[in-house]
Coordinates of C-alpha atoms in Angstrom, one line a residue:
M1 CA 0.5 -0.2 0.0
T2 CA 1.6 3.3 -0.8
I3 CA 1.3 5.8 1.7
R4 CA 0.4 9.6 0.8
I5 CA 1.8 11.8 3.7
L6 CA 1.3 15.7 3.8
P7 CA 3.9 17.2 6.1
A8 CA 3.2 20.9 7.6
V9 CA 6.6 22.3 8.9
G10 CA 6.4 26.0 9.0
D11 CA 10.5 26.4 9.6
P12 CA 12.2 25.8 6.4
D13 CA 15.0 23.8 7.9
A14 CA 13.0 21.5 9.4
A15 CA 10.8 21.0 6.4
R16 CA 13.9 19.5 4.6
T17 CA 14.7 17.0 7.5
V18 CA 11.6 15.8 7.2
S19 CA 11.1 15.7 3.7
A20 CA 15.0 13.6 3.3
L21 CA 13.3 11.5 5.7
L22 CA 10.0 10.7 4.2
S23 CA 12.1 9.9 1.3
Q24 CA 13.9 6.9 2.3
L25 CA 10.2 5.5 4.0
P26 CA 9.2 2.5 1.6
D27 CA 6.1 2.4 -0.3
A28 CA 5.8 6.3 0.8
E29 CA 4.6 9.2 -1.4
P30 CA 5.7 12.5 0.3
A31 CA 4.4 15.5 -0.7
P32 CA 5.7 19.1 -1.1
A33 CA 5.6 20.6 2.9
V34 CA 2.9 23.3 4.0
A35 CA 4.1 26.1 5.6
D36 CA 1.3 26.8 7.4
S37 CA -2.0 25.9 9.2
T38 CA -4.1 27.7 6.8
A39 CA -2.1 25.9 3.5
L40 CA -2.7 22.7 5.2
V41 CA -6.7 23.1 5.9
D42 CA -6.7 24.4 2.6
A43 CA -4.7 21.5 0.8
L44 CA -7.1 19.4 2.6
A45 CA -9.7 20.6 1.4
A46 CA -9.3 21.0 -2.0
A47 CA -8.5 17.6 -2.4
A48 CA -11.5 16.2 -0.7
Q49 CA -13.7 18.6 -2.9
G50 CA -12.0 17.7 -6.1
A51 CA -12.3 14.5 -6.1
G52 CA -15.7 13.3 -5.1
A53 CA -18.1 16.3 -6.2
P54 CA -19.9 15.0 -8.8
S55 CA -19.4 11.3 -8.7
P56 CA -22.4 9.3 -7.8
A57 CA -19.6 7.8 -4.6
G58 CA -18.5 11.3 -4.1
P59 CA -18.1 10.7 -0.3
A60 CA -15.9 7.6 -0.8
A61 CA -13.7 9.2 -3.7
A62 CA -13.9 12.4 -1.2
V63 CA -12.0 9.9 1.6
E64 CA -9.8 8.0 -0.9
A65 CA -8.1 11.4 -2.5
L66 CA -6.9 12.4 0.9
P67 CA -3.7 11.6 2.5
E68 CA -3.1 8.9 4.4
V69 CA -1.1 10.9 7.3
V70 CA -0.3 14.4 8.1
L71 CA 2.5 15.4 9.8
V72 CA 1.8 18.5 11.7
H73 CA 5.7 20.2 13.2
E74 CA 4.8 21.7 16.6
R75 CA 5.8 25.2 15.7
I76 CA 3.5 24.8 13.0
G77 CA 1.2 28.6 12.9
P78 CA -0.8 31.1 13.2
T79 CA -3.5 28.1 14.3
P80 CA -1.0 26.6 17.6
A81 CA -0.4 22.3 16.3
L82 CA -3.0 21.1 18.8
E83 CA -5.8 22.9 17.7
L84 CA -4.8 22.1 14.3
I85 CA -4.7 18.2 14.9
R86 CA -7.9 19.2 16.2
E87 CA -9.2 20.5 13.2
V88 CA -7.8 18.1 10.9
A89 CA -9.4 15.0 13.2
L90 CA -12.8 16.5 12.8
R91 CA -13.2 17.6 9.3
F92 CA -11.3 15.2 8.1
P93 CA -11.7 12.3 9.7
A94 CA -9.9 9.4 8.2
V95 CA -6.5 11.5 7.9
G96 CA -3.9 10.2 10.5
V97 CA -1.9 12.9 12.2
V98 CA 1.1 12.6 14.0
L99 CA 2.7 15.7 15.9
I100 CA 6.1 16.5 15.5
T101 CA 7.6 18.0 19.2
A102 CA 10.7 18.2 21.4
D103 CA 8.5 17.4 24.5
A104 CA 7.5 13.7 23.8
G105 CA 6.5 13.8 28.0
P106 CA 3.0 12.3 29.3
A107 CA 1.3 15.5 29.9
L108 CA 1.5 16.7 26.0
F109 CA 1.2 12.9 25.2
S110 CA -2.3 13.0 26.4
A111 CA -3.1 16.2 25.6
A112 CA -2.3 15.4 21.8
M113 CA -4.3 11.9 22.0
D114 CA -7.6 14.1 23.4
A115 CA -7.3 16.8 20.3
G116 CA -6.8 13.1 17.6
A117 CA -3.0 12.5 17.1
R118 CA -2.7 9.2 16.1
G119 CA 1.7 9.1 17.3
I120 CA 3.9 11.4 18.3
V121 CA 7.4 12.0 17.6
G122 CA 10.3 13.3 19.2
L123 CA 12.7 15.5 18.2
P124 CA 16.0 15.2 17.3
L125 CA 14.1 13.2 14.3
G126 CA 15.2 9.3 13.7
Y127 CA 14.5 7.2 10.7
D128 CA 13.2 4.2 12.8
E129 CA 10.7 6.0 15.3
L130 CA 9.3 8.5 12.1
A131 CA 8.8 5.0 10.2
A132 CA 7.0 3.7 13.3
R133 CA 4.6 6.3 13.3
V134 CA 3.5 6.8 9.9
Q135 CA 3.1 3.0 9.5
A136 CA 0.9 3.0 12.2
A137 CA -0.8 5.8 11.3
A138 CA -1.2 5.3 8.2
Q139 CA -2.5 1.6 8.6
W140 CA -5.5 3.4 11.0
S141 CA -6.3 5.4 8.1
A142 CA -6.7 2.7 5.8
G143 CA -9.6 0.9 8.4
V144 CA -11.3 4.2 9.0
R145 CA -11.7 4.3 5.5
V146 CA -13.2 0.8 4.8
H147 CA -15.4 1.9 7.2
L148 CA -16.8 5.3 5.7
G149 CA -17.1 3.4 2.2
G150 CA -13.2 3.7 0.5
N151 CA -11.6 1.3 -0.7
P152 CA -12.5 -2.3 0.8
D153 CA -9.0 -3.7 -0.9
A154 CA -7.7 -1.1 1.2
A155 CA -7.8 -2.8 4.2
P156 CA -5.2 -2.4 6.8
G157 CA -2.0 -4.9 7.5
P158 CA -2.1 -7.3 8.2
I159 CA -2.7 -7.8 4.5
G160 CA -0.2 -10.8 3.1
T161 CA -0.9 -14.3 2.9
L162 CA 0.7 -16.3 5.3
V163 CA 2.0 -20.4 3.9
T164 CA 3.5 -22.9 6.3
V165 CA 5.2 -25.9 5.0
T166 CA 5.3 -28.5 7.7
G167 CA 7.3 -31.9 7.1
A168 CA 5.3 -34.9 8.8
K169 CA 9.1 -36.2 9.7
G170 CA 12.6 -35.2 8.3
G171 CA 13.8 -36.0 4.7
V172 CA 10.1 -35.5 3.1
G173 CA 10.9 -32.8 0.9
T174 CA 9.7 -29.7 3.1
T175 CA 12.1 -26.9 2.3
V176 CA 12.1 -27.7 -2.0
T177 CA 8.8 -27.3 -1.4
A178 CA 8.9 -24.5 0.6
V179 CA 11.5 -22.9 -1.8
H180 CA 9.6 -23.5 -4.9
L181 CA 6.5 -22.5 -3.7
A182 CA 8.0 -18.9 -3.3
L183 CA 9.7 -19.1 -6.2
A184 CA 6.4 -19.7 -8.1
A185 CA 4.4 -16.8 -6.2
R186 CA 7.7 -14.5 -7.0
A187 CA 7.3 -15.3 -10.6
A188 CA 3.6 -14.4 -10.9
G189 CA 4.8 -10.8 -9.9
R190 CA 3.9 -11.1 -6.1
S191 CA 6.6 -9.8 -3.0
V192 CA 7.2 -12.9 -1.5
A193 CA 9.4 -13.5 1.7
L194 CA 10.5 -17.0 2.7
V195 CA 11.3 -17.2 6.1
D196 CA 13.3 -20.2 7.9
L197 CA 11.5 -20.9 11.7
D198 CA 13.6 -24.7 11.3
L199 CA 15.0 -22.6 14.0
Q200 CA 18.2 -25.6 14.6
S201 CA 18.2 -27.2 11.6
G202 CA 17.1 -25.0 8.6
D203 CA 18.5 -25.4 5.3
V204 CA 16.9 -22.6 3.7
A205 CA 20.1 -20.6 2.6
S206 CA 21.9 -24.0 1.8
Y207 CA 19.8 -24.9 -1.1
L208 CA 19.6 -20.8 -2.7
D209 CA 23.6 -20.3 -1.8
V210 CA 22.8 -17.4 0.7
Q211 CA 25.4 -16.5 3.4
F212 CA 24.2 -14.2 5.2
R213 CA 25.4 -12.5 8.9
R214 CA 21.6 -11.6 10.1
S215 CA 19.2 -14.4 10.7
V216 CA 15.6 -14.6 12.2
V217 CA 16.8 -14.4 16.2
D218 CA 18.0 -10.9 14.9
L219 CA 14.3 -10.0 16.0
A220 CA 13.3 -11.6 18.2
G221 CA 14.2 -9.5 21.2
I222 CA 12.9 -6.0 19.3
S223 CA 9.9 -5.1 20.7
D224 CA 8.8 -2.4 17.9
I225 CA 10.2 -3.8 14.6
S226 CA 10.3 -0.7 12.0
V227 CA 10.9 -1.0 8.6
R228 CA 14.8 -0.1 9.0
V229 CA 15.3 -3.1 11.4
L230 CA 13.4 -5.3 8.7
Q231 CA 15.4 -4.2 5.6
D232 CA 18.7 -5.3 7.7
A233 CA 17.5 -8.6 9.0
V234 CA 16.0 -9.6 5.5
H235 CA 18.3 -11.2 2.6
D236 CA 17.3 -9.8 -1.0
H237 CA 17.7 -12.9 -2.9
H238 CA 19.1 -11.9 -6.6
T239 CA 15.4 -13.9 -7.7
G240 CA 13.8 -11.7 -5.5
L241 CA 12.7 -13.3 -3.0
G242 CA 13.3 -11.9 0.6
L243 CA 14.9 -14.3 2.8
L244 CA 14.8 -14.3 6.7
L245 CA 16.8 -17.2 7.3
A246 CA 17.5 -19.8 10.3
P247 CA 20.7 -18.9 12.3
E248 CA 24.1 -20.5 12.3
E249 CA 24.0 -21.9 15.9
G250 CA 21.0 -23.9 16.3
E251 CA 20.9 -23.3 20.0
R252 CA 20.0 -19.9 19.5
G253 CA 16.8 -21.1 18.1
E254 CA 15.3 -20.7 21.8
E255 CA 15.5 -17.2 22.1
V256 CA 12.6 -17.1 19.6
D257 CA 9.6 -17.6 21.2
D258 CA 6.0 -17.8 20.1
R259 CA 5.9 -13.8 20.6
A260 CA 8.3 -12.7 18.6
A261 CA 7.2 -14.9 15.7
R262 CA 3.8 -13.6 15.8
Q263 CA 5.5 -10.2 15.6
I264 CA 8.4 -11.2 13.3
I265 CA 5.1 -12.9 10.7
G266 CA 3.2 -9.6 11.0
A267 CA 6.0 -7.0 10.2
L268 CA 6.9 -9.5 7.0
R269 CA 2.7 -9.5 6.2
S270 CA 2.6 -5.8 6.2
R271 CA 5.2 -5.9 3.7
Y272 CA 5.1 -8.9 1.6
E273 CA 2.4 -10.3 -0.3
V274 CA 3.2 -13.6 0.2
V275 CA 5.3 -14.8 3.4
L276 CA 6.1 -18.8 3.2
V277 CA 7.2 -20.5 6.0
D278 CA 9.4 -23.7 6.4
C279 CA 8.5 -25.2 9.8
G280 CA 10.6 -28.2 9.5
S281 CA 9.1 -31.0 11.2
Q282 CA 10.0 -30.4 14.9
M283 CA 7.0 -28.0 16.8
Q284 CA 8.2 -25.5 19.2
S285 CA 6.5 -22.4 20.2
A286 CA 7.3 -20.2 16.9
N287 CA 6.5 -22.5 14.4
A288 CA 3.7 -23.4 16.1
A289 CA 2.9 -20.2 16.4
A290 CA 3.1 -19.5 12.7
V291 CA 0.9 -22.5 11.7
E292 CA -1.6 -21.0 14.1
L293 CA -1.5 -18.0 12.5
A294 CA -1.6 -19.3 8.7
D295 CA -3.9 -18.8 5.6
V296 CA -3.0 -22.2 4.5
A297 CA -0.9 -25.2 6.4
L298 CA 0.9 -27.5 4.4
L299 CA 1.8 -30.8 5.5
V300 CA 4.4 -32.7 3.1
T301 CA 4.4 -36.5 3.8
T302 CA 6.1 -39.2 1.8
P303 CA 3.3 -42.0 0.6
D304 CA 5.4 -44.9 3.1
V305 CA 4.0 -46.4 6.6
V306 CA 6.0 -44.3 8.6
A307 CA 5.6 -41.2 6.8
V308 CA 2.2 -41.3 7.0
R309 CA 2.2 -42.3 10.6
A310 CA 4.0 -39.1 11.6
A311 CA 1.9 -37.3 9.8
K312 CA -0.9 -38.9 11.5
R313 CA 0.9 -37.8 14.7
Q314 CA 1.4 -34.0 13.7
V315 CA -2.3 -33.8 13.1
R316 CA -2.9 -35.1 16.2
L317 CA -0.6 -32.4 18.2
W318 CA -1.8 -29.5 16.8
D319 CA -5.5 -30.7 17.5
R320 CA -4.5 -31.4 21.4
L321 CA -2.5 -28.1 21.2
Q322 CA -5.6 -26.3 19.9
I323 CA -3.0 -25.3 17.1
R324 CA -5.2 -26.3 14.3
K325 CA -7.5 -28.3 12.9
A326 CA -7.1 -31.6 11.1
E327 CA -9.8 -30.9 7.9
E328 CA -8.4 -27.3 8.0
T329 CA -4.8 -28.5 6.9
T330 CA -4.1 -29.3 3.4
T331 CA -1.3 -32.4 3.1
V332 CA 0.8 -32.3 -0.1
V333 CA 1.8 -35.9 -1.2
N334 CA 5.6 -36.3 -2.3
R335 CA 7.8 -38.6 -4.1
L336 CA 4.4 -40.4 -5.5
T337 CA 5.3 -43.1 -8.1
R338 CA 2.9 -45.5 -10.1
N339 CA 3.5 -48.4 -8.0
T340 CA 2.9 -47.0 -4.4
E341 CA 0.9 -48.9 -2.4
I342 CA -0.7 -45.9 -0.4
Q343 CA -2.3 -43.3 -2.2
P344 CA -3.7 -39.8 -1.6
P345 CA -7.2 -41.1 -0.4
L346 CA -5.4 -43.3 2.0
V347 CA -3.4 -40.9 3.2
A348 CA -7.1 -38.6 3.6
K349 CA -8.7 -41.5 5.4
A350 CA -5.0 -41.9 7.9
T351 CA -5.0 -38.4 8.8
G352 CA -8.1 -36.8 8.8
T353 CA -6.9 -33.9 6.6
Q354 CA -7.8 -32.8 3.0
V355 CA -5.1 -34.0 0.4
A356 CA -3.9 -31.2 -2.4
R357 CA -5.1 -32.5 -5.9
T358 CA -1.3 -31.9 -7.1
H359 CA 0.6 -34.9 -6.2
V360 CA 4.5 -34.5 -6.4
P361 CA 6.1 -37.1 -8.3
A362 CA 9.2 -39.2 -7.0
A363 CA 12.1 -37.7 -9.4
F364 CA 15.1 -37.1 -7.3
K365 CA 17.3 -37.1 -9.9
E366 CA 16.1 -34.0 -11.4
L367 CA 17.2 -32.7 -8.1
Q368 CA 20.3 -33.6 -7.2
P369 CA 22.3 -31.4 -9.6
C370 CA 20.5 -28.5 -8.1
V371 CA 20.5 -29.8 -4.6
D372 CA 24.5 -30.2 -4.7
A373 CA 24.7 -27.2 -5.6
G374 CA 22.8 -25.5 -3.5
R375 CA 20.7 -23.4 -6.5
M376 CA 17.5 -25.0 -6.3
Q377 CA 16.3 -21.9 -7.9
D378 CA 18.3 -23.4 -11.2
L379 CA 16.1 -26.3 -11.7
D380 CA 15.2 -26.5 -15.3
G381 CA 11.4 -25.7 -16.4
R382 CA 11.0 -28.9 -18.0
S383 CA 11.4 -30.6 -14.4
T384 CA 8.1 -32.9 -13.2
V385 CA 8.7 -31.7 -9.5
K386 CA 9.4 -28.6 -10.3
Q387 CA 6.2 -28.3 -13.0
A388 CA 4.2 -30.0 -10.0
L389 CA 5.3 -27.7 -7.2
W390 CA 4.4 -25.1 -9.5
A391 CA 0.7 -26.4 -10.3
L392 CA 0.5 -27.1 -6.4
A393 CA 1.4 -23.1 -6.2
G394 CA -1.6 -22.5 -8.9
E395 CA -3.6 -24.8 -6.6
L396 CA -2.9 -22.9 -3.3
G397 CA -4.0 -19.2 -5.2
L398 CA -0.1 -18.0 -4.9
V399 CA -0.1 -17.9 -8.7
D400 CA -2.4 -17.2 -11.1
A401 CA -4.3 -19.8 -13.4
P402 CA -2.7 -19.2 -16.2
A403 CA 0.4 -19.2 -14.9
A404 CA -0.4 -22.6 -13.7
R405 CA -1.6 -24.4 -17.0
Q406 CA 1.3 -23.2 -18.9
G407 CA 3.3 -24.6 -17.1
R408 CA 2.0 -28.0 -17.0
G409 CA 1.3 -27.3 -21.0
S410 CA 5.3 -27.1 -21.5
H411 CA 5.3 -30.8 -20.1
R412 CA 2.7 -32.2 -22.5
A413 CA 4.5 -30.1 -25.4
R414 CA 7.8 -32.3 -25.0
P415 CA 7.9 -36.2 -26.3
S416 CA 6.8 -38.5 -23.7
L417 CA 5.8 -42.4 -23.2
T418 CA 2.5 -41.8 -21.3
G419 CA 1.0 -44.5 -19.7
R420 CA -1.1 -45.9 -23.0
R421 CA 1.9 -45.6 -25.2
R422 CA 3.9 -48.2 -22.6
K423 CA 1.1 -50.1 -22.5
A424 CA 1.2 -50.5 -26.5
I425 CA 5.0 -51.1 -26.7
A426 CA 5.0 -53.8 -23.9
A427 CA 2.4 -55.0 -26.5
G428 CA 4.9 -55.1 -29.6
A429 CA 3.9 -51.7 -31.1
A430 CA 6.7 -49.3 -32.1
P431 CA 6.3 -45.9 -31.0
G432 CA 4.2 -43.9 -33.3
S433 CA 3.1 -46.7 -35.8
G434 CA -0.2 -47.3 -34.9
T435 CA 0.8 -51.0 -36.1
G436 CA 1.1 -54.6 -33.8
P437 CA -0.7 -56.0 -31.3
G438 CA -2.1 -53.0 -29.9
P439 CA -5.4 -52.1 -30.1
A440 CA -6.6 -50.8 -33.3
P441 CA -6.6 -47.1 -34.8
G442 CA -9.7 -45.1 -33.0
A443 CA -10.1 -47.5 -29.8
V444 CA -9.7 -46.2 -26.5
P445 CA -6.9 -48.1 -25.0
G446 CA -6.4 -49.3 -21.7
P447 CA -9.4 -50.9 -19.8
A448 CA -12.3 -52.9 -21.3
A449 CA -15.5 -51.0 -21.8
G450 CA -17.2 -51.3 -18.8
S451 CA -15.1 -52.0 -16.1
G452 CA -14.5 -48.7 -14.8
S453 CA -11.8 -45.8 -14.0
R454 CA -8.1 -47.0 -13.3
F455 CA -8.7 -45.8 -9.4
G456 CA -11.8 -48.1 -9.3
A457 CA -12.5 -52.0 -9.6
R458 CA -9.6 -52.9 -11.4
R459 CA -6.9 -51.5 -8.8
G460 CA -6.8 -55.4 -7.1
S461 CA -6.3 -56.6 -10.6
A462 CA -3.7 -54.9 -11.7
A463 CA -1.7 -55.5 -9.1
A464 CA -2.0 -58.9 -9.0
A465 CA -1.3 -59.3 -12.7
G466 CA 2.3 -57.1 -11.9
G467 CA 1.2 -54.6 -14.1
P468 CA 1.0 -50.7 -14.0
G469 CA -0.6 -49.6 -10.1
P470 CA -3.3 -47.2 -9.9
F471 CA -1.6 -44.1 -10.2
D472 CA 0.1 -43.2 -13.4
P473 CA 2.5 -40.1 -13.2
A474 CA 1.7 -38.6 -15.8
G475 CA -1.6 -38.3 -15.3
P476 CA -1.9 -34.8 -14.1
Y477 CA -0.3 -34.0 -17.4
E478 CA -1.7 -35.9 -20.4
E479 CA -3.6 -35.1 -23.0
G480 CA -7.3 -36.1 -23.1

């Protein structure tokens, strides 16, 4: 959200200082400073009248035309600062007013709050304090505008979508899933933060070839996380991701408790459209708080007995601690093959969770070069694993549907042996020849008519005959 700021500062030197600091604020759009109280009120009135008079939605348009934040210097004239704040608050209630003063004592603070100010910034001005007060006033202003009939999309933060990725146990592909969901969302044009809350053994830095001295621990002891502090802790990766990494010393992870995690996530959601959190597989207070706050909570498992049992334990743990209900959790089945005995419907039944429609195939050979090089962002676009994970991002709403379809279409475009063509080859026909003992041209290959779908009654007979199991890894991508 762009924050429009109108400073009212009479002293030229103070005006230059304020303008210089405001120009450094992210997502800020400062206007030239006005020199007195009359000019401030006239500028606000002109903005409101110029936008909303002839329109059927006049009041709403007038509200949206006003700046979100007004800064009032204590030496503004001719109207005293507190009287000016009271007038602005009464005439333009959707504007957040911040007082700049050298006296930040409790008496003046109380008087300014009574007049209608949303905050006080002490002199001499500091970047962190000014940024925190401006952002707080802007969020309050956005909330008021929604209730006054303004743009409903301009609701105050936190506004970012929070997605957590948790592993049923170690080694099921949690970090790879989180990294590629983040890359997919970034490729769709969204601002993305990837947080490593696997505090003792986080590997996001290893997968993205990052060496950065700051970590999430550096934000744990800060009671008011300002924009500058957040920028110092977040690493700007060349892919466009903002990375908040786990500490190098795993024992320091204990410094991040649930309160710190909530505050850090709230600060990130106010700055990024999507926040991906890798929670690892061990539940602590920090990643438990993240799962509780999540808009989407993913639980990654592999289709084997040990991992599914671990996923069931994880879901029961969340339920006992009242972190998250099973029906509010989405399970992602990773490394699924056609011969796997445990299929996604059985995973859903065992865990009581929803299972994502998109399953990730078992193709570690595609991943191994990028994993060994620590450059997961360089995974080939033709990789079935990457296409499945980016399709999962589309299913979760992190990527627009056309982008997800495009990724899957590229898999269709390249030559491959689908299940039907493999059956024809096994029967003795050459690929693409249309001859041999396979089905006649134009006939429907596969099970005989009336035998049901491949997920239905033929499951037992196919497995008993030693043929293909009920899952075909080419299924999500094949034509037809």
